[in-house]
Short mmCIF file of C-alpha atoms in Angstrom, two decimals:
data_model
loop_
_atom_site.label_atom_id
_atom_site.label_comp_id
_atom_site.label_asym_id
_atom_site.label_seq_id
_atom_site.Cartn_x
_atom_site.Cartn_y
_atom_site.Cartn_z
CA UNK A 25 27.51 -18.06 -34.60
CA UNK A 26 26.23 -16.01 -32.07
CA UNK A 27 28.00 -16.62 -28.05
CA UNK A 28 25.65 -17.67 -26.33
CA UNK A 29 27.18 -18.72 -23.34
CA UNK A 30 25.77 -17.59 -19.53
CA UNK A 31 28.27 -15.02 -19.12
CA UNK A 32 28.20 -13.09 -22.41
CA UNK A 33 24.64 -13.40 -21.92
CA UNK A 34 24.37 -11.73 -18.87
CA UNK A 35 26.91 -9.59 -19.35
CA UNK A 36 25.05 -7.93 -22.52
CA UNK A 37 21.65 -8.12 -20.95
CA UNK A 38 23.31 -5.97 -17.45
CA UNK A 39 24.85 -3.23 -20.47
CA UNK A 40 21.53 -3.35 -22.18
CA UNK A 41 19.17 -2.45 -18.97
CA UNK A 42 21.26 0.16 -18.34
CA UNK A 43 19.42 2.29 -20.69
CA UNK A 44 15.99 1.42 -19.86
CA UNK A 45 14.65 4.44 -17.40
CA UNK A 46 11.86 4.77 -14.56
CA UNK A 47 8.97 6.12 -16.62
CA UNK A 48 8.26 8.11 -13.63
CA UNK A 49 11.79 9.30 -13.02
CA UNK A 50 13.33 9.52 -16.57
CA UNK A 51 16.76 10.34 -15.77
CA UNK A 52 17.33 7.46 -13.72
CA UNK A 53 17.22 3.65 -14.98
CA UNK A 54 16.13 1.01 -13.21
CA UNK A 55 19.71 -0.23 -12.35
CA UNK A 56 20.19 3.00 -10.25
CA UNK A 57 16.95 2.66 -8.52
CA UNK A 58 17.73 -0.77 -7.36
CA UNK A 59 14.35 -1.97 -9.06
CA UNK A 60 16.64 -4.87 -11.19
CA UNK A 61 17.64 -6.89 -8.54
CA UNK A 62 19.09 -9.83 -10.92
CA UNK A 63 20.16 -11.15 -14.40
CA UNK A 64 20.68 -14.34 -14.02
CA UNK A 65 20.63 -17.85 -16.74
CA UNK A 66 18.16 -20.24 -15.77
CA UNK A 67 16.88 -23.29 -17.91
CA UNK A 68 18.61 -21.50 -21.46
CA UNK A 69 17.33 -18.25 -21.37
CA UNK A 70 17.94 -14.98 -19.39
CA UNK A 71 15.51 -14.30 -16.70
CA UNK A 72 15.54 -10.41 -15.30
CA UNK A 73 14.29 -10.48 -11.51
CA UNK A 74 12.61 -6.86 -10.94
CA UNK A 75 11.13 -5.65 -7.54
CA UNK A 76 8.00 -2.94 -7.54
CA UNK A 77 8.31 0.05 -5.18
CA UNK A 78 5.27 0.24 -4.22
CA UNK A 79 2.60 -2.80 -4.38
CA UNK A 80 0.50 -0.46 -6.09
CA UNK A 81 2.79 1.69 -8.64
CA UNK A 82 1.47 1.68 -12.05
CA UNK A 83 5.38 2.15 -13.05
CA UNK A 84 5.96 -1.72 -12.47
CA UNK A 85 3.91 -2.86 -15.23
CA UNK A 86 5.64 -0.50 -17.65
CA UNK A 87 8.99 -1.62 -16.26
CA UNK A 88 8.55 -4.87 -16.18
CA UNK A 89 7.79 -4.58 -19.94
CA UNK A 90 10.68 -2.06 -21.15
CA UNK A 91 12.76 -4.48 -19.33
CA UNK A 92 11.88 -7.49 -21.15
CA UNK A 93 11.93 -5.69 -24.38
CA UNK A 94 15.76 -4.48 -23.67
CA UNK A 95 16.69 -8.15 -22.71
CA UNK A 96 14.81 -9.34 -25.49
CA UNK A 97 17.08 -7.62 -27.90
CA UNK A 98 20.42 -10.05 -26.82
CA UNK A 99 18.35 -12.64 -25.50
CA UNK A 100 14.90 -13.79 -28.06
CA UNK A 101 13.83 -16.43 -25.10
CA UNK A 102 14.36 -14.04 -22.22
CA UNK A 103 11.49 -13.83 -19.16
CA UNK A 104 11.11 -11.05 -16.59
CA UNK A 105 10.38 -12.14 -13.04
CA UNK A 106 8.77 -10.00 -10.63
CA UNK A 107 10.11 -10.60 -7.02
CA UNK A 108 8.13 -8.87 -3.78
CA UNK A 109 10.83 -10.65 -1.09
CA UNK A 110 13.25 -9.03 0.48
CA UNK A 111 10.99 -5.97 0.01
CA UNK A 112 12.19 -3.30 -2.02
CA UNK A 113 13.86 -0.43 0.04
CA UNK A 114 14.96 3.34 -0.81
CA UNK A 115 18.45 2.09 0.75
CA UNK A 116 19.26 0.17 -2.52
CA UNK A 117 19.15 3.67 -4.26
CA UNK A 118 22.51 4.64 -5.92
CA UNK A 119 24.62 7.48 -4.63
CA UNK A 120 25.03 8.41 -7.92
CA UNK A 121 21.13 8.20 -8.20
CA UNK A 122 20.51 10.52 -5.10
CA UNK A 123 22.75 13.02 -7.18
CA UNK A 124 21.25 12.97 -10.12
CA UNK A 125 17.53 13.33 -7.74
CA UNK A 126 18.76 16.62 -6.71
CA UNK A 127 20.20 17.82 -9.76
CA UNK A 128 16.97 17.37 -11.42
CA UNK A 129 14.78 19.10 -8.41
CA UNK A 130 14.06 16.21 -6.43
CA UNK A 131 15.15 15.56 -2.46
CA UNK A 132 16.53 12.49 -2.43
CA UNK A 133 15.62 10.34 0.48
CA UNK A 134 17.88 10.68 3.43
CA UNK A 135 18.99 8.42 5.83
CA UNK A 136 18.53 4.55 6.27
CA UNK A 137 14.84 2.86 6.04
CA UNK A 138 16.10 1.07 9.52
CA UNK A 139 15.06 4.37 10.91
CA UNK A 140 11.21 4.45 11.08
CA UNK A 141 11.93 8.47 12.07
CA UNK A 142 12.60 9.15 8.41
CA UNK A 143 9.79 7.10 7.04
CA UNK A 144 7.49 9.97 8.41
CA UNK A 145 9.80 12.78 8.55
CA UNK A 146 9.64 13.49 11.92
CA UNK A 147 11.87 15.04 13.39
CA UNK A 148 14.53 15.72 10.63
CA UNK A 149 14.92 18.56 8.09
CA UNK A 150 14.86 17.74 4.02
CA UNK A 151 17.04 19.98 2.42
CA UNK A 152 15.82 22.41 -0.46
CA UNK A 153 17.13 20.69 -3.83
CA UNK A 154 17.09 23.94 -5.09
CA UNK A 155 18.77 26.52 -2.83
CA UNK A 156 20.40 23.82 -0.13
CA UNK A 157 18.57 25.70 2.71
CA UNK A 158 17.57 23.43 5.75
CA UNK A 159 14.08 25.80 6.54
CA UNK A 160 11.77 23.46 4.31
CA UNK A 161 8.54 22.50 5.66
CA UNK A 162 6.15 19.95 4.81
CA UNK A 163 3.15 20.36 2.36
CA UNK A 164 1.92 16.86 2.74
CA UNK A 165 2.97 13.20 3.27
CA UNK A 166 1.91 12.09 -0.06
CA UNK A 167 2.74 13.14 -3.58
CA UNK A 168 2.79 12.86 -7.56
CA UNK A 169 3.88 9.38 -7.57
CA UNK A 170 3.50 6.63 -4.30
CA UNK A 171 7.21 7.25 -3.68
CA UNK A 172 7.46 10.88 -2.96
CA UNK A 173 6.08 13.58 -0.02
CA UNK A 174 5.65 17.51 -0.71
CA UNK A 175 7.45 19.81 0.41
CA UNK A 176 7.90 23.71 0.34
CA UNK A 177 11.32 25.85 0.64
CA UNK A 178 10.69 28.80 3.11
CA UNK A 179 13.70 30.54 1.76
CA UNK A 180 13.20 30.46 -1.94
CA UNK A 181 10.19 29.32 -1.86
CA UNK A 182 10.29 27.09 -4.46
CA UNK A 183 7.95 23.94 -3.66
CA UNK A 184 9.47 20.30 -4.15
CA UNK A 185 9.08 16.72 -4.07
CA UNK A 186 10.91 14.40 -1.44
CA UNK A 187 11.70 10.91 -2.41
CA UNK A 188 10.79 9.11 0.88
CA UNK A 189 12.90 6.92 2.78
CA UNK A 190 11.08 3.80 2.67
CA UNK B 19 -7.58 -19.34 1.01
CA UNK B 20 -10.47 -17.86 3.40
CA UNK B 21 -7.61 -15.89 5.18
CA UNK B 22 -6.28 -14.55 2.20
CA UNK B 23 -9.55 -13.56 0.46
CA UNK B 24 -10.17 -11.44 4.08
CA UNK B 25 -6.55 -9.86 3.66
CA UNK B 26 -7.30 -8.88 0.10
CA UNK B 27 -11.06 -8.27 0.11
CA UNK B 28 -10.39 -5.77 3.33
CA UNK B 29 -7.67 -3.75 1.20
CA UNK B 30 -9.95 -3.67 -2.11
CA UNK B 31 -12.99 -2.71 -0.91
CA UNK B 32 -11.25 0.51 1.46
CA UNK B 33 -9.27 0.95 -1.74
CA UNK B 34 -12.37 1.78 -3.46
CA UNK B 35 -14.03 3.70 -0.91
CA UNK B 36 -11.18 5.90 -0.68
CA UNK B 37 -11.06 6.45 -4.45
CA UNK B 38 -14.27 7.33 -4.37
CA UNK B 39 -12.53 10.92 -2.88
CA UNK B 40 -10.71 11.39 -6.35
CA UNK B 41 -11.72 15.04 -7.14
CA UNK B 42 -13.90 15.43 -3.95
CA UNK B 43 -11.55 15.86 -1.09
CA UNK B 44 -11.50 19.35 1.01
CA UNK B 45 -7.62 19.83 -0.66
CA UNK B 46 -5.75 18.96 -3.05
CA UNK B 47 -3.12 17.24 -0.75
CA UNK B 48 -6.03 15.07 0.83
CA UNK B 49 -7.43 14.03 -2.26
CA UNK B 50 -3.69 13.23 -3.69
CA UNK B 51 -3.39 11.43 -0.24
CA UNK B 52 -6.62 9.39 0.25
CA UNK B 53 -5.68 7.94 -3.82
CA UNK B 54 -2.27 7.44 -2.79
CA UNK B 55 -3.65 5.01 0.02
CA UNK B 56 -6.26 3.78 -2.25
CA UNK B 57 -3.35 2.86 -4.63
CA UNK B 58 -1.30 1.03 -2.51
CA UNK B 59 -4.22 -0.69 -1.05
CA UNK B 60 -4.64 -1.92 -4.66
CA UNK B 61 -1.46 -3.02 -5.06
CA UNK B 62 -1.74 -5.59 -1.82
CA UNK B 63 -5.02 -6.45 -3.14
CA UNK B 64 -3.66 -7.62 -6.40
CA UNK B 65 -0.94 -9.75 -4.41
CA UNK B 66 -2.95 -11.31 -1.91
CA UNK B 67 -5.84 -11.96 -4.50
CA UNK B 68 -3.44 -13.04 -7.01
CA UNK B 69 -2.37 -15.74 -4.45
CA UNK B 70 -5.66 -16.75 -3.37
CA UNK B 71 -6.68 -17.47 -6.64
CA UNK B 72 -3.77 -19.80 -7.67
CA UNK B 73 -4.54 -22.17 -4.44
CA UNK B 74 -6.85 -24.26 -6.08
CA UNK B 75 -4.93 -25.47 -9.59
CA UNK B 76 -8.03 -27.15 -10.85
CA UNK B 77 -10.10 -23.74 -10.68
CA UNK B 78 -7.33 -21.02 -10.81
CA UNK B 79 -8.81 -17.76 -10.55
CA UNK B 80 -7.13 -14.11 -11.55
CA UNK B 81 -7.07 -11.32 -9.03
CA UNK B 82 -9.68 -9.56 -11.92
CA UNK B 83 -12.02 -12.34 -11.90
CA UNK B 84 -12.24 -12.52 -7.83
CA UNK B 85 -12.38 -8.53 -7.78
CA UNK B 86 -15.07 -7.82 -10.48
CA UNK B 87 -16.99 -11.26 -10.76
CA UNK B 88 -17.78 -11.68 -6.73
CA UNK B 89 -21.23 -11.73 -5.51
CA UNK B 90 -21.30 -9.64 -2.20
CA UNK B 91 -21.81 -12.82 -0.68
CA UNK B 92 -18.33 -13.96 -1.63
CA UNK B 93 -16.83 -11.07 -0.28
CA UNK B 94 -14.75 -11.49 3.18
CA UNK B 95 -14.27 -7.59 4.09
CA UNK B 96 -15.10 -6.51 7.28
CA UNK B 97 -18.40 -4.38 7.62
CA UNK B 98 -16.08 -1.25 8.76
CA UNK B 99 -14.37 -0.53 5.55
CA UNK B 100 -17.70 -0.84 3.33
CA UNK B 101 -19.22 1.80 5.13
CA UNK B 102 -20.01 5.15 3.13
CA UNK B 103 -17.19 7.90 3.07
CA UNK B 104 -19.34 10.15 4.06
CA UNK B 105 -17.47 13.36 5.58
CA UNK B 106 -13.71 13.85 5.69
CA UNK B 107 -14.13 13.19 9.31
CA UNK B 108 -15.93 9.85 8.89
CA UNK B 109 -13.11 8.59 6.01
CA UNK B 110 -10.69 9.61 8.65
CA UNK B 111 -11.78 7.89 12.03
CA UNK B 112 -12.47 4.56 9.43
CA UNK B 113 -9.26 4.79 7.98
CA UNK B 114 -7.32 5.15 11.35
CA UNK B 115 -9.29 2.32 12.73
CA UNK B 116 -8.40 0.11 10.19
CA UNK B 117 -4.94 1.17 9.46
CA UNK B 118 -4.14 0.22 13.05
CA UNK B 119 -5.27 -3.01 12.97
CA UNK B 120 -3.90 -4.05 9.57
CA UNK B 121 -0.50 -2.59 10.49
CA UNK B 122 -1.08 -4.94 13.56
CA UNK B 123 -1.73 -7.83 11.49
CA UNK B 124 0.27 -7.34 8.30
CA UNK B 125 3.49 -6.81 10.97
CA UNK B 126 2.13 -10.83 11.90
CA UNK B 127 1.66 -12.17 8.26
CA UNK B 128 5.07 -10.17 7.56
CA UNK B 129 6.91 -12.56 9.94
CA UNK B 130 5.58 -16.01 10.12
CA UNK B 131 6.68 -18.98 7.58
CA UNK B 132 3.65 -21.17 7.18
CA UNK B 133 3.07 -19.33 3.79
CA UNK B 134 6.33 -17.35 2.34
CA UNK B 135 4.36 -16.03 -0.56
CA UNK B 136 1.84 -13.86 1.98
CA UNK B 137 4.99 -13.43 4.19
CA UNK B 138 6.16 -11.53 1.60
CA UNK B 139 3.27 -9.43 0.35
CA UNK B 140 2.93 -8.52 4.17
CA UNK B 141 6.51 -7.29 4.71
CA UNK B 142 5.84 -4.94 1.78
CA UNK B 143 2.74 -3.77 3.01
CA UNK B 144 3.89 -3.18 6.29
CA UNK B 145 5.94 -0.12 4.98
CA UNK B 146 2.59 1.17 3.39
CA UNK B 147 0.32 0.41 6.13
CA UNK B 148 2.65 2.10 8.70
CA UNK B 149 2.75 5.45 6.69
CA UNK B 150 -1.47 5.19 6.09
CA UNK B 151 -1.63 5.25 9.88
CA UNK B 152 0.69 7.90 10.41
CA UNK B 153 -1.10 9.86 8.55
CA UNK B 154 -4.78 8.68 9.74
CA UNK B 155 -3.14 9.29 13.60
CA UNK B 156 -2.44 12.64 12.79
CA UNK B 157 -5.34 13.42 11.38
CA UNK B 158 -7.06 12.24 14.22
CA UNK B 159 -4.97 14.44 16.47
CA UNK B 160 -5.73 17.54 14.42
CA UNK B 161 -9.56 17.32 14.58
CA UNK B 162 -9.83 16.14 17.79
CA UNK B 163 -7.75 18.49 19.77
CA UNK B 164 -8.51 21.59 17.18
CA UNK B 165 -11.33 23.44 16.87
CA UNK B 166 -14.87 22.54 19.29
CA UNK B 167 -16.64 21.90 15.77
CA UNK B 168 -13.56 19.56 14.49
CA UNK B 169 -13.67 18.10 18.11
CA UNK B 170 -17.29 16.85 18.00
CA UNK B 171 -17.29 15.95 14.67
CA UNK B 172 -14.56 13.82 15.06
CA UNK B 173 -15.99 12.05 17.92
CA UNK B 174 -19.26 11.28 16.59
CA UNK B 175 -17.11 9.70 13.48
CA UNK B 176 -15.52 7.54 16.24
CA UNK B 177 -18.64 6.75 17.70
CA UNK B 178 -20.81 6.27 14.87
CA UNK B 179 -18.05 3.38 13.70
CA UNK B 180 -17.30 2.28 17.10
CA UNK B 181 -19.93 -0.45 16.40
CA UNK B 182 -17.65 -2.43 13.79
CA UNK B 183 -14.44 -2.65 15.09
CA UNK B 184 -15.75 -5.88 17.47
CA UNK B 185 -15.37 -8.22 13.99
CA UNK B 186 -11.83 -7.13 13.42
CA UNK B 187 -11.25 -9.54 16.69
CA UNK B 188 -14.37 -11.73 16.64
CA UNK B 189 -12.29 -15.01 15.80
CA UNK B 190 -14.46 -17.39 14.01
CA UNK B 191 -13.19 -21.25 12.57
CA UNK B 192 -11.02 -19.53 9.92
CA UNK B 193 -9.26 -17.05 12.15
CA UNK B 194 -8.74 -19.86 15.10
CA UNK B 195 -7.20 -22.48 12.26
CA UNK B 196 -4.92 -19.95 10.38
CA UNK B 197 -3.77 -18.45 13.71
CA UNK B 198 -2.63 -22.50 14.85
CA UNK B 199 -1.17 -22.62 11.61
CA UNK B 200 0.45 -19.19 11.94
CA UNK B 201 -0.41 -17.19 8.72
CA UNK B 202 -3.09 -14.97 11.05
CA UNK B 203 -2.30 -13.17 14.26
CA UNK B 204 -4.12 -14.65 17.07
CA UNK B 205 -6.71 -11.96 17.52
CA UNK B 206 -6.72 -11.75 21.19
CA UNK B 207 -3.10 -10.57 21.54
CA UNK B 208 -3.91 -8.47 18.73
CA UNK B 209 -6.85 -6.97 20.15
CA UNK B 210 -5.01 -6.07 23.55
CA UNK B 211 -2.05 -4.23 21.09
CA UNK B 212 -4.71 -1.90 18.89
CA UNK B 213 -6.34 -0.76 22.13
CA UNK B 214 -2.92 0.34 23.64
CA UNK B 215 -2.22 2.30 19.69
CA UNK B 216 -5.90 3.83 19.71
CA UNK B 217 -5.90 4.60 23.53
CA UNK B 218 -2.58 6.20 22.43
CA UNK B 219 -4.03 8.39 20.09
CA UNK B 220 -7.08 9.53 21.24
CA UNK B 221 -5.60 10.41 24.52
CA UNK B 222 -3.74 13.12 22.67
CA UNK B 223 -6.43 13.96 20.42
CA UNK B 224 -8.60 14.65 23.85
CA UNK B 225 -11.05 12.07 22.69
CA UNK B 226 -13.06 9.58 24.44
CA UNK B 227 -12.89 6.17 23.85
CA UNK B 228 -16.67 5.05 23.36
CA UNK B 229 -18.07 2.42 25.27
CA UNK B 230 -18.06 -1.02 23.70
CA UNK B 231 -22.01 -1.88 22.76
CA UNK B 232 -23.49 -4.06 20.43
CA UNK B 233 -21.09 -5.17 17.70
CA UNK B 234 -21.83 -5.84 14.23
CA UNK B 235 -20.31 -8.76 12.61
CA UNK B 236 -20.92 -10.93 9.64
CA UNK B 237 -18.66 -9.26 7.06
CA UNK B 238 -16.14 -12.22 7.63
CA UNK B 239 -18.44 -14.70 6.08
CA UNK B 240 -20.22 -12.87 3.65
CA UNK B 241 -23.16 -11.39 5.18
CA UNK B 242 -22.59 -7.83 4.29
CA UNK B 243 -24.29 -4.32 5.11
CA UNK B 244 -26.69 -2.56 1.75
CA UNK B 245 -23.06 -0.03 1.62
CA UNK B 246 -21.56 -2.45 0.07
CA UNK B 247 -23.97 -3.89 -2.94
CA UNK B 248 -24.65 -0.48 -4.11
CA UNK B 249 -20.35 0.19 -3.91
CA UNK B 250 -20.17 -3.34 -5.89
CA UNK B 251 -22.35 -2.05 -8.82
CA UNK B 252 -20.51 0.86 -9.57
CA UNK B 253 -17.15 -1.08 -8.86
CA UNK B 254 -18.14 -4.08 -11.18
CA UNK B 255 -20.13 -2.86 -14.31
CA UNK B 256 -17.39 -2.48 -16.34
CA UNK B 257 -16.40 -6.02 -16.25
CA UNK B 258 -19.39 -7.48 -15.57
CA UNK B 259 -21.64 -5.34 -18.94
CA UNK B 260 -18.10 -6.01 -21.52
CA UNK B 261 -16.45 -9.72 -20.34
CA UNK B 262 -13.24 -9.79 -21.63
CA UNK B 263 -13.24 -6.04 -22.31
CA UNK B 264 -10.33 -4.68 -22.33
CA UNK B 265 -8.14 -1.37 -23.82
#
């Protein structure tokens, strides 16, 4: 007899979504980027409450999917729920995740979304991921995926990509 | 479900406008920005559309069947963000027009609690909308106070669209009953707030404000310039030659 009381349930389900990544950012899952917001028990089943990024990302879709796949595994009758409010904010990014952004190449974004300065970089300096010099400049406001700006390192020269603070 | 067709018909039909750029734009940066915009646009429009379309429960509608199987009759844009790209210039001034008013108005729909659901589209969108016009300003700072060819190309882009930014505060029955119910800005506050933010702007961009003439309206209710029919058919072919197709 399998447990299926709430708090196995959930408890399994949280372990299990651990392993499902961004498809955009593969070394981070969608724990660490604050996209799960919930696991909850509701009406018998598990539901998983996700948040998109950006209205627009193209990542949601296959999100919301690999999430309810993972669940899906402990839980047969278990729903994803997509969620826009409270708006989904760079803030609920894991230390751990802004680590693991740099480590792979990747400014993480800095400071708090409160702060509309950082939204459009104006006025503060985006460390090189690469080399840790401060004398970066930017390329342009938009990048690769909705989420991240261009920017160039005028001491190694490397270019990178900024996650913005949103 | 008039006011939310205008909120997502605006964003859809600039979204596809812009991604009309996608391989054409003067850099690479541009063209990954004006897509970038173009995506988020989508995005809203999905949300808001979505919404609209689930008012009525006896003739629920998907955001793909109000996007694709409109007749340009049924769309509530205004006339400003059908018109043609045409140069980086012209995308610009449109784009910065718009982006202040729909920060403007999105900042309104963000914060008011007749309809949670739009509230919270709005509060997302906000965050998008207020980097598009960032962007737009700048732009509009560069050209203007850069080069005397950038200058007066930039102006006439201002001018030449001047004409349609009267609709964006032309309140009609819709706007006047969704602003006493509080989903939409009243538009004459509004209207007094986007002059300050454009007056703002062009001041540093050395650019002159053109005179307010004749205004062109009728987007609101369906009565749309040829720009958009033409934009339609390309937009809705797929859809529209293969129901149902999908892949």
């Amino acid at each position: 007899m399998i447990d299926r009381s709430p708090s196995t349930l959930i408890k399994a389900v949280s372990r299990q979504l651990q392993d499902v990544m961004d498809p955009e950012l593969t070394f981070l899952s969608v724990i660490d980027m604050g996209i799960l917001r919930d696991v909850r028990f509701e009406n018998g089943h598990i539901v998983c409450v996700i948040t998109p990024t950006y209205s627009g990302c193209p990542a949601t879709e296959v999100i919301s999917e690999d999430v309810l796949q993972a669940a899906r595994e402990i839980d047969p009758e278990a729903e994803v729920k997509v969620v826009l409010s409270p708006a989904w904010t760079t803030d609920w990014i894991s230390l751990e995740a802004r680590e693991k952004m740099t480590a792979n190449g990747i400014a993480p974004p800095e400071g708090s979304s409160h702060d509309k300065a950082f939204l459009t970089g104006d006025g503060h300096t985006i460390p090189c991921p690469m080399c840790k010099s401060k004398e970066t400049k930017l390329i342009s406001p938009f990048g690769s995926t909705p989420c991240k700006a261009s920017f160039v390192c005028n001491a190694c020269l490397e270019p990178f990509e900024h996650f913005k603070c949103f | 479900m008039d006011a939310l067709l205008r909120l997502g018909d605006d964003a859809l039909v600039l979204a596809q406008r812009l991604g009309e750029w996608c391989g054409h734009a003067p850099a690479l940066e541009e063209d990954i920005a004006l897509t970038n915009i173009a995506l988020d646009l989508i995005g809203q429009t999905q949300s808001y559309l979505s919404l609209a379309g689930s008012l009525d429960p006896d003739a629920p509608k998907t955001d793909d069947e109000l996007a694709f199987l409109r007749s340009d009759r049924e769309f509530k844009n205004l006339l400003l963000v059908e018109q043609s790209n045409g140069h980086f210039g012209d995308t610009i001034a449109r784009q910065f027009l718009f982006d202040k008013y729909a920060l403007l108005r999105a900042e309104h729909v963000a914060q008011q609690t007749f309809d949670m659901d739009a509230a919270a589209i709005a509060a997302k969108a906000v965050k998008e909308i207020r980097y598009h016009a960032d962007h737009s300003s700048k732009w509009i700072i560069r050209l203007g106070d850069g080069t005397s060819e950038s200058h007066s190309r930039i102006q006439k882009s201002i001018n030449d669209l001047w004409k349609f930014t009267g609709e964006m505060f032309a309140a009609d029955e819709v706007d006047i009953a969704g602003s006493i119910a509080g989903l939409l800005p009243d538009l004459t506050a509004l209207k007094t707030q986007w002059d300050e933010e454009i007056d703002k702007v062009l001041l540093e961009a050395t650019l002159v404000r053109p005179e307010d003439g004749e205004m062109k309206t009728g987007g609101r209710t369906g009565v749309h310039t040829e720009e958009l029919v033409t934009m339609l058919a390309e937009m809705q072919v797929l859809p529209r030659t293969h129901p149902g197709a999908s892949w």
